[in-house]
Structure formats: structure tokens, C-alpha cells
Coordinates of C-alpha atoms and ligand atoms in Angstrom, one line a residue:
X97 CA 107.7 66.9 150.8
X98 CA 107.3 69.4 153.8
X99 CA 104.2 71.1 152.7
X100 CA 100.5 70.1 152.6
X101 CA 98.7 69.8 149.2
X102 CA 95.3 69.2 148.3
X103 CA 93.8 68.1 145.0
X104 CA 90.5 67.4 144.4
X105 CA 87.3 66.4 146.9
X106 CA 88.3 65.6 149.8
X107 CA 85.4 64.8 152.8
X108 CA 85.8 67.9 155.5
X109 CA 86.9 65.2 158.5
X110 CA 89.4 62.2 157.7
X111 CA 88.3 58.6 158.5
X112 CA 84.4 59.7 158.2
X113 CA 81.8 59.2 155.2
X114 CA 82.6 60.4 152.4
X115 CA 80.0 59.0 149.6
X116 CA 79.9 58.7 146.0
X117 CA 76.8 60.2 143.8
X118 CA 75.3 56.5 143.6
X119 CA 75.4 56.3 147.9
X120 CA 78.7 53.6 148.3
X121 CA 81.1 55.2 150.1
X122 CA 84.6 56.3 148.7
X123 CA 87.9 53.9 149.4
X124 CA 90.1 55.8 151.8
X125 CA 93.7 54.9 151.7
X126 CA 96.5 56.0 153.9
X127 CA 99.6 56.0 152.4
X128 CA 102.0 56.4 155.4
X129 CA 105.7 56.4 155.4
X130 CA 108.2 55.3 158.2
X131 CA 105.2 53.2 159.7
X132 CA 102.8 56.1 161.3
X133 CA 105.9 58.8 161.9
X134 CA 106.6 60.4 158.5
X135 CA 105.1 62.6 156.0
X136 CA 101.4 60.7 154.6
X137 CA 98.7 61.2 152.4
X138 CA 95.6 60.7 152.6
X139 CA 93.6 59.4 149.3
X140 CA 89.4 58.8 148.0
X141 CA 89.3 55.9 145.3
X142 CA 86.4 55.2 143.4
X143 CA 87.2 51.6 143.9
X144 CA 89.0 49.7 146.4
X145 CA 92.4 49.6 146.0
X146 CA 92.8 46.3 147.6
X147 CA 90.6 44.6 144.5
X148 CA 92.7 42.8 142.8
X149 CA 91.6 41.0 139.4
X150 CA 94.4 38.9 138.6
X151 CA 97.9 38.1 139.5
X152 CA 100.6 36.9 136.7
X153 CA 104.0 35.5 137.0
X154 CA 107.0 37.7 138.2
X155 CA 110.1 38.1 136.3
X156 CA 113.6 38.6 137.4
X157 CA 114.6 42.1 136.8
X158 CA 117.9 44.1 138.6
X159 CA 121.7 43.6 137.8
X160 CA 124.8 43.2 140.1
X161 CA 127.7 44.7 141.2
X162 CA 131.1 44.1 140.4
X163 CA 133.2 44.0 144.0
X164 CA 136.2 42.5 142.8
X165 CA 136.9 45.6 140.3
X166 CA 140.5 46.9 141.3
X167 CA 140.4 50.2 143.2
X168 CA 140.8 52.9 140.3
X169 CA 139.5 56.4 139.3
X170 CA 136.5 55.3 137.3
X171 CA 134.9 57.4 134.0
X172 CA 132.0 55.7 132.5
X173 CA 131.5 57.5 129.6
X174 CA 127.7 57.6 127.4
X175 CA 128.2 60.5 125.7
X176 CA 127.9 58.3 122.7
X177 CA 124.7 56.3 123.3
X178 CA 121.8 56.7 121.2
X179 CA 119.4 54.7 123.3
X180 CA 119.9 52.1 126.3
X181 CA 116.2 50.0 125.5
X182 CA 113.1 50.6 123.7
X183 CA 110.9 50.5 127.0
X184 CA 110.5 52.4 130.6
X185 CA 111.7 48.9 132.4
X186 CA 114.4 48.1 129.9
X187 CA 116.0 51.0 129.2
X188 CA 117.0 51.3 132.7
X189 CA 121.0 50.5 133.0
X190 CA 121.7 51.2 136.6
X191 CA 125.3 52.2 136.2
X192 CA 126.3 52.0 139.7
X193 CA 125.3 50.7 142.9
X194 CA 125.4 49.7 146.9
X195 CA 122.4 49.1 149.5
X196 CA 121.8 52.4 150.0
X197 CA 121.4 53.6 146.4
X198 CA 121.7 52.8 142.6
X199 CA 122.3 55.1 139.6
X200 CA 120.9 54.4 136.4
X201 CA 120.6 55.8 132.8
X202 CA 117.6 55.8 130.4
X203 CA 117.1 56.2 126.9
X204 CA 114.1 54.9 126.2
X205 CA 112.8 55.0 122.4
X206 CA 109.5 54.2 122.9
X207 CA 107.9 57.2 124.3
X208 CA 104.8 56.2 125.9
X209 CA 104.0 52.8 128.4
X210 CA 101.2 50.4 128.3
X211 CA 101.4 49.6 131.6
X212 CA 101.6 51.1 134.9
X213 CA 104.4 51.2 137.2
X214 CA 105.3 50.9 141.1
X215 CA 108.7 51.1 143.0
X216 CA 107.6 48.7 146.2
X217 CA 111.0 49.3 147.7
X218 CA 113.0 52.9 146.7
X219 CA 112.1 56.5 146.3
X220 CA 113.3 57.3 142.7
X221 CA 114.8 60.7 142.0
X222 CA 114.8 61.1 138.4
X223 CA 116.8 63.4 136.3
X224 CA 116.1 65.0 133.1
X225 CA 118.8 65.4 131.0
X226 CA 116.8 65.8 127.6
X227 CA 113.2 65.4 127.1
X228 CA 109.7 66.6 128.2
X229 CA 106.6 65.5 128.9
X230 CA 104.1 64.5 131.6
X231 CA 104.5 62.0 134.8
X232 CA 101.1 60.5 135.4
X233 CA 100.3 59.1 138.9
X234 CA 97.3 58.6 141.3
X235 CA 98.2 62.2 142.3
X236 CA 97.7 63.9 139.1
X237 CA 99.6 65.1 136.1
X238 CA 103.0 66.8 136.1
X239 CA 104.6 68.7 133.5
X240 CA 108.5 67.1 133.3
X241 CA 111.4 69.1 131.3
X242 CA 114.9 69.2 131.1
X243 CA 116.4 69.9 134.1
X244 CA 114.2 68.3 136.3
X245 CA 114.7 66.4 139.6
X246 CA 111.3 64.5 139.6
X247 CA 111.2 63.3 143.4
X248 CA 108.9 60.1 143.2
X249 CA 107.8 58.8 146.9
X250 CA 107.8 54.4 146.9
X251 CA 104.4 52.8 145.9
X252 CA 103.4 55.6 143.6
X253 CA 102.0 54.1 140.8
X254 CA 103.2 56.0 137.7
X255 CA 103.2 56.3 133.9
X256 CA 106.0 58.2 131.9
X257 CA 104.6 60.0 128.6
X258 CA 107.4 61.7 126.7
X259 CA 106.6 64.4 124.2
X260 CA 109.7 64.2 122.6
X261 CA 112.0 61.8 121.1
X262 CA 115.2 62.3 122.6
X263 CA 114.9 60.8 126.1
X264 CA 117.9 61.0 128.2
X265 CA 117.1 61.0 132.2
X266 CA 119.1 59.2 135.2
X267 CA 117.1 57.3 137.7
X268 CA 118.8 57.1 141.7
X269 CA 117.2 54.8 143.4
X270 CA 117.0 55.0 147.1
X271 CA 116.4 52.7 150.0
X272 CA 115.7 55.7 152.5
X273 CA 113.6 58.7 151.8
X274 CA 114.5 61.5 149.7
X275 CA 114.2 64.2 151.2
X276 CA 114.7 68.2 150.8
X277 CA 117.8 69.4 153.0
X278 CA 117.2 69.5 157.0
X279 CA 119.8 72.8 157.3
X280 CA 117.6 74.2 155.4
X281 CA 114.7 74.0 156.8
X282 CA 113.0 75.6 159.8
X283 CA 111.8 73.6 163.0
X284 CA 108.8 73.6 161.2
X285 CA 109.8 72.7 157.8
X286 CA 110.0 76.0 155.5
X287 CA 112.6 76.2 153.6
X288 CA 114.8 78.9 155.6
X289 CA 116.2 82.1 153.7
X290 CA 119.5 81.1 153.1
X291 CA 118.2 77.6 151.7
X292 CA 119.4 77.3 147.5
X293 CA 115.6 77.0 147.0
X294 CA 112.4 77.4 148.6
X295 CA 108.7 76.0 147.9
X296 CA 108.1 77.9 144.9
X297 CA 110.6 76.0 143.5
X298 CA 109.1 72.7 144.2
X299 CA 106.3 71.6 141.8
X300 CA 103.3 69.0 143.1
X301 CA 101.1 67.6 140.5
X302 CA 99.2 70.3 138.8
X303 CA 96.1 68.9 138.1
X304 CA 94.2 65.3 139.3
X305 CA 93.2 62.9 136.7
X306 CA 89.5 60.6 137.7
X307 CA 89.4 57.7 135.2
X308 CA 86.5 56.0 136.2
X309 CA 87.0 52.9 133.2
X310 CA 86.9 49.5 134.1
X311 CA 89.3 46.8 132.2
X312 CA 92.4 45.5 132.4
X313 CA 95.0 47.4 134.2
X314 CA 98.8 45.8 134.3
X315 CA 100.8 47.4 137.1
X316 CA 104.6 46.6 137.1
X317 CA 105.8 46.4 140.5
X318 CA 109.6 46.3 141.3
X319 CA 110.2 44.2 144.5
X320 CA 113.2 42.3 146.0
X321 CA 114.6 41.7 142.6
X322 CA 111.3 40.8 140.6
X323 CA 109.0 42.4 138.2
X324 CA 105.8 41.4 140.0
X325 CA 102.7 41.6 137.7
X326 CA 99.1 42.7 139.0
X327 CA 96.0 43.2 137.1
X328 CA 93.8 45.3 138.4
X329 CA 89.4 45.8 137.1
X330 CA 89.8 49.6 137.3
X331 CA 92.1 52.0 136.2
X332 CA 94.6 52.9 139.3
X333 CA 94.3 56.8 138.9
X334 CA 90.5 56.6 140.1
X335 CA 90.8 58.9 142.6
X336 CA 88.4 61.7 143.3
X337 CA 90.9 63.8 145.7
X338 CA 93.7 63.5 147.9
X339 CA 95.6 65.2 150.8
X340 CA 99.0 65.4 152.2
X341 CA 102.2 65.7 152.8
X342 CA 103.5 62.6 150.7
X343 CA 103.0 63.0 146.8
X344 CA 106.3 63.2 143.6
X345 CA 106.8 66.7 142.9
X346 CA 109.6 68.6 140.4
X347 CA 112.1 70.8 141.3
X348 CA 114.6 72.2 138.4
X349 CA 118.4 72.5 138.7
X350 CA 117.5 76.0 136.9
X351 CA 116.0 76.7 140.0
X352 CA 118.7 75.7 142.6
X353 CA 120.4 79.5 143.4
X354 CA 124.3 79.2 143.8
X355 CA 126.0 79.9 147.0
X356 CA 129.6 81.9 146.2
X357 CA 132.8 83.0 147.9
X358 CA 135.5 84.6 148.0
X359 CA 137.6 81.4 148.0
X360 CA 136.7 78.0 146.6
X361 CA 133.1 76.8 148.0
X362 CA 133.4 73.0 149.0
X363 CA 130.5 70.4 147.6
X364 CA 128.0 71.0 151.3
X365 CA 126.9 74.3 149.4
X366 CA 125.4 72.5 146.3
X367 CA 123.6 70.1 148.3
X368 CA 120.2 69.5 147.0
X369 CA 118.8 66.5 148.8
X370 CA 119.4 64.4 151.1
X371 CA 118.7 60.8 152.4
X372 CA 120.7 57.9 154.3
X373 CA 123.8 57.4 153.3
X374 CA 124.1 59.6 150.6
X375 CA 123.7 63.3 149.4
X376 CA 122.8 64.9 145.7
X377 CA 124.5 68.6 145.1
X378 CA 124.1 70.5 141.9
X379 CA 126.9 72.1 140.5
X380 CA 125.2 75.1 138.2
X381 CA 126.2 78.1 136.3
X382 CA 127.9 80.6 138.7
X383 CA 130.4 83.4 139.5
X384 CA 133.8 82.3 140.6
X385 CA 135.5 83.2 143.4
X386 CA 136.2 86.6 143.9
X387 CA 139.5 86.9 146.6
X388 CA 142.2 88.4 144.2
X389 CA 144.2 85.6 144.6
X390 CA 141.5 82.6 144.5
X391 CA 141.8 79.4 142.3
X392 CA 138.5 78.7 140.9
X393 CA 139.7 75.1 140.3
X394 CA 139.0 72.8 143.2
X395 CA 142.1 71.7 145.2
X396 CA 143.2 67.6 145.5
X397 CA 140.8 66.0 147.5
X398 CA 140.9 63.4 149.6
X399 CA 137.6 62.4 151.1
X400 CA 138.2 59.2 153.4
X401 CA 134.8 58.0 154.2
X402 CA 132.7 59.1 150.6
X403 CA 132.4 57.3 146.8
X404 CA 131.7 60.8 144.6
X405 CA 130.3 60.4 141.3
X406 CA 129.8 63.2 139.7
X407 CA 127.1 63.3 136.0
X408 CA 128.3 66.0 133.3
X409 CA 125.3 67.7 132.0
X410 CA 125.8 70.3 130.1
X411 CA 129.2 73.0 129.8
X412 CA 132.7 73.0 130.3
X413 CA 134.4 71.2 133.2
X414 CA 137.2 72.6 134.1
X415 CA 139.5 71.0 136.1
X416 CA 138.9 67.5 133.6
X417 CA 140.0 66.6 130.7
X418 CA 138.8 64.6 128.4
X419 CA 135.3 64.2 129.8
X420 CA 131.8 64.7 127.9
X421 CA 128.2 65.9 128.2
X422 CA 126.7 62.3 129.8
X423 CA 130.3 61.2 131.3
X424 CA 130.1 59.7 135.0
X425 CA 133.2 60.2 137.1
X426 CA 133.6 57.7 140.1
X427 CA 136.1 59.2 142.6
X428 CA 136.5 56.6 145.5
X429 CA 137.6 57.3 148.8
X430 CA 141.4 55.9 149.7
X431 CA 142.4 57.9 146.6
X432 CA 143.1 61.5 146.2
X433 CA 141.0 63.1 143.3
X434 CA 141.8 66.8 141.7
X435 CA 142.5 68.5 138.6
X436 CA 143.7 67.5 135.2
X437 CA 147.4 68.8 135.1
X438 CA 147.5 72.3 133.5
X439 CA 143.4 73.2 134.5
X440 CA 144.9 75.1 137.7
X441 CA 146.8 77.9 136.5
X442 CA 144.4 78.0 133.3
X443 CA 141.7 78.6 135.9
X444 CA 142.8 81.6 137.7
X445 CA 141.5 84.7 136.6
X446 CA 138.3 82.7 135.3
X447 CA 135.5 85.0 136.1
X448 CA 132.3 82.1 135.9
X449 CA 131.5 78.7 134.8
X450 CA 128.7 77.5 132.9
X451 CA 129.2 74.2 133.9
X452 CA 125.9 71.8 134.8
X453 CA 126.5 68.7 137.2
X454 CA 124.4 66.4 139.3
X455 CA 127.0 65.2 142.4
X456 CA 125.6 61.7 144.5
X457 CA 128.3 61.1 147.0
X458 CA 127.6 58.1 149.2
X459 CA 129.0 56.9 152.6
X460 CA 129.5 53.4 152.0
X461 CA 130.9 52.2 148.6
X462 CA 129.6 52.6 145.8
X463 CA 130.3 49.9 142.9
X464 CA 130.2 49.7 138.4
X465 CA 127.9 47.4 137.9
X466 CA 128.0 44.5 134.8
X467 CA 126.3 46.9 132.8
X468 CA 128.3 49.6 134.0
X469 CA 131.6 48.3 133.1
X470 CA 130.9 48.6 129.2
X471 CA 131.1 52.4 129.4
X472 CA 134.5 52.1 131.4
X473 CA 137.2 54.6 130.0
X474 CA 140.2 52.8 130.2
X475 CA 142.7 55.6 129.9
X476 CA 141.1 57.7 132.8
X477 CA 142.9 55.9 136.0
X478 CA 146.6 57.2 134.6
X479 CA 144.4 60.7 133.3
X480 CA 146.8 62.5 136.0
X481 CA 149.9 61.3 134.5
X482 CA 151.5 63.7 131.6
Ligands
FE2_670 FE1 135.9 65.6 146.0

């Protein structure tokens, strides 16, 4: 993220002494992104993070796609699903996928891990959906509700505790950085006036955690299509402070401020992130368009070089039928997408919509996985026919 944080002690200078009460001098690590040219942080363990105590076997872990589907309007629906696994790792049904990005969805019913976790090779974006609680990570503690995009950097170790027992949140996983918009940003990085939100929307950790325990400390680590499984002597949130630019950080869909027009408003405006080769818009609750002959509903659509999936959170959806609180549309490109017949004349003179919706539209295509293909509405390719 484009701002600098500090949390805890951290020595006046970086790369000089910095000791601990006893004399030994604190761990510094670097954690650097895009080799030496991104955003960094720099942290102060208590114990070398290098020290490893014991290394177990690594498990297979990660699904496939399904490339031989025939090309088709796709509507995965979960609306129905009570729970996808009973832990963090496997309730995690990635949905849909490419090389650039994979969508998943979690219902966990365990609520709390006894391990610790590490993406080695994505940012994850998570998205709330229903539940609260706290993410735990070497940076700190931070509060998590519904309607969160928790924005998790790679190698950040992590534990999810839930407070609640309905747990409903999408993981995207993403082979580039997430990052926040570059339009709306400054040559400098602030978040510009006309940006949807601006950093006091964004949430860093709120407040370090130092476990100085020793023991045994299993760390998951997702890598190249394996669960790898360290042990480590000490616990991995040992650190005594940090600084940076690199650390996960919350920012709410409540918080993302509609941009409006007098005629129909194309998907660019609800962009909320963005990464390589694919974006994330929200769609939230907002006045319609306002030219006295507008049509709120979106016109046909054909978008030649984009895969647009679209997640239903909460409202009415206007220009679809048939589709739920947790459905996923998949609109490929090579075939025109638009509204349900009837939802365009029923739409004008429609003041506002109430309608929540996480978009990821990606630039190279985007395929149902095994998993996927269970929740497949079968009906929804012919939808458009009356
Ligand atoms: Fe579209």
C-alpha cells in the first residue's frame, strides 16, 4: 500500500544495532517486493527468522481447470451452500481460474486455525461476505467484517480467527500485486480527489502482537501446487516493530464512494484495484442516472478481449433474473452479455439501486474449475431466450 506505517520499536537508522534488553541484537528482515523496486518493509524479530526447527512432508493441494468446457454464459450458483470444508485450507473451492488469477469461496466451520499460514506465490484479496473477526499476522491484529476487501501482500504469514459462525468470504488470488488504482493516485501516491476512496479508508493492522514463546510452530506454505510444512522453535509474530510500505490492510465496499451520471456509467468507474491482467470494481448502492431519458439498465455488451465475472452480494440485480445473494456470473468475451428480457423498460424511471457486487474482469480467459462445475446453472446459457 502507498503509505508508510510504523508499529512498534523500531531502531532510529535502518541496517544498524538495534539490541534486545539481554544485549543480542534484533533479526532485521527486509521483506522487499519486485526484487529491490517495489513497496518494502522493514521488520525486528526476536528470533531469526531463518531458524528453522523442522521440515515435514508437503502435500498436494490446488485444483484444475476445465478448458474443454463449451463456450457458454456461465452462473455458478452457492446461494445454497451451508459450508464448503471444516478448515481455512479446505474450505477453499477456487471457483474459477487462469495464470493470472483464481477465485475461490470459503465457508469454513471451524472458526479458528491451529496453524499458521503463508501464500509463497499470490497476493490474496479476500472478501467478506458474512463474518467478523480478527486477521493475525507478523504485522499485527486487524479487525475483519463484512464487507471487507482484506488486501494480504505474499509471504505474510497469517492466522484467521472468526468471531462468528457464519463464514462466508471469496479468496482472488493473484500472481501480480494488488494494488490500489494508479488513476487515482498522485505522482506521489495519495489518493487524488476524485479517487472512490482515499487513505482513511484503508485500514493497516491496528495493533502489533510480540509472542515471545518458544514451541512448536506449524506454518502452511502454499507453493507451486504443494502445502509445504515448516516447523518453526518460536512463535512467527515475534516481532518487536516494523516499518513500511508493504503490510495487509482492509478497506470496506461501504467505503468505496459511487461515481454517477447522467447516462449509464460503464464498469472503469467502480474500479477498486488493480493488478496484471485483471481489475476488481465494486458495484454499491447508488442513484441512477439522472438524463430524463436514461436507462438505468446496462446496454448489451460485448467486451472482446475481457472474461467478467461478476459475485452477487447483497440486493436486487436488476437487469438478471433468476440470480441469488452468492451467484457468480461468468460472461466471456466472443459473446454479447446484457439484460434479462423485460429488465429494460422495467428499469427506466428507477430512481437507485441497492444492489452489492464484487466485479474481477480479467484479460486473458478465465476458466470453471472441477470444483466449479458443480454449482453450474444449467438453464442460464438460453436465460435470454423467452
Ligand atoms: Fe460487461
Amino acid at each position: 500500500m502507498a503509505f508508510y506505517v510504523r508499529k512498534g520499536n523500531v531502531p532510529p537508522k535502518r541496517h544498524t544495532q538495534f539490541r534486545q534488553p539481554d544485549g543480542s541484537l534484533y533479526a532485521e528482515e527486509l521483506v522487499s517486493s519486485l526484487g529491490f523496486s517495489g513497496i518494502y518493509s522493514n521488520l525486528y524479530h526476536i528470533n531469526p527468522p531463518t531458524r528453522v526447527k523442522e521440515i515435514r512432508k508437503s502435500v498436494a493441494y490446488g485444483t484444475k481447470p476445465d478448458k474443454d468446457l463449451t463456450l457458454q454464459q456461465i452462473h455458478l450458483n452457492t446461494s445454497g451452500v451451508k459450508n464448503t470444508g471444516s478448515d481455512f485450507l479446505d474450505s477453499r473451492k477456487v471457483l474459477l481460474m487462469n495464470d493470472d488469477v483464481s477465485m475461490a469461496l470459503c465457508m469454513p466451520s471451524r472458526q479458528s486455525m491451529d496453524y499458521y499460514y503463508k501464500n509463497a506465490e499470490a497476493d490474496e484479496l479476500l472478501f467478506i461476505h458474512d463474518g467478523s473477526g480478527y486477521m493475525y499476522s507478523q504485522f499485527g491484529k486487524l479487525k475483519i467484517q463484512a464487507g471487507d476487501y482484506v488486501v494480504i501482500p505474499r509471504t505474510t504469514i497469517y492466522k484467521l480467527e472468526w468471531d462468528t459462525s457464519d463464514i462466508r468470504y471469496l479468496v482472488i488470488e493473484s500472481a501480480s500485486p494488488i494494488e490500489t488504482v494508479s488513476r487515482y493516485r498522485n505522482e506521489l501516491g495519495q489518493l487524488l480527489e476524485h479517487s472512490p476512496y482515499c487513505e482513511r479508508d484503508i485500514h493497516p493492522p491496528q495493533e502489533l502482537i510480540t509472542e515471545e514463546t518458544k514451541g512448536d510452530y506449524h506454518v502452511k506454505i502454499k507453493k507451486g501446487g504443494y502445502i509445504h510444512n515448516y516447523v518453526y522453535d518460536h512463535s512467527p509474530f515475534d516481532l518487536v516493530g516494523w516499518d513500511g510500505f508493504l503490510y495487509p490492510y482492509t478497506l470496506s465496499i461501504h467505503d468505496f464512494e459511487p461515481i454517477t451520471g447522467r447516462i449509464h456509467q460503464p464498469p472503469p468507474v467502480h474500479q477498486t484495484f488493480q493488478a496484471a491482467g485483471y481489475v476488481i470494481c465494486s458495484f454499491v448502492p447508488r442513484l441512477f442516472d439522472y438524463h430524463p431519458d436514461a436507462i438505468p439498465a446496462p446496454y448489451n455488451h460485448s467486451n472482446i478481449d475481457s472474461d467478467e465475472v461478476l459475485y452477487y452480494v447483497e440486493g436486487n440485480f436488476m437487469s438478471r433474473k433468476g440470480i441469488d445473494r452468492g451467484s457468480f456470473t461468468l460472461h466471456p468475451g466472443g459473446l454479447p452479455h446484457g439484460p434479462h428480457p423485460g429488465t429494460v423498460e422495467k428499469s427506466i424511471g428507477a430512481k437507485e439501486t441497492e444492489e452489492l457486487a464484487v466485479m474481477l474482469d480479467t484479460f486473458r480467459p478465465l476458466y470453471v474449475t472441477e470444483e466449479g462445475k458443480d454449482f453450474m446453472d444449467k438453464k442460464y446459457p438460453m436465460s435470454w431466450t423467452e
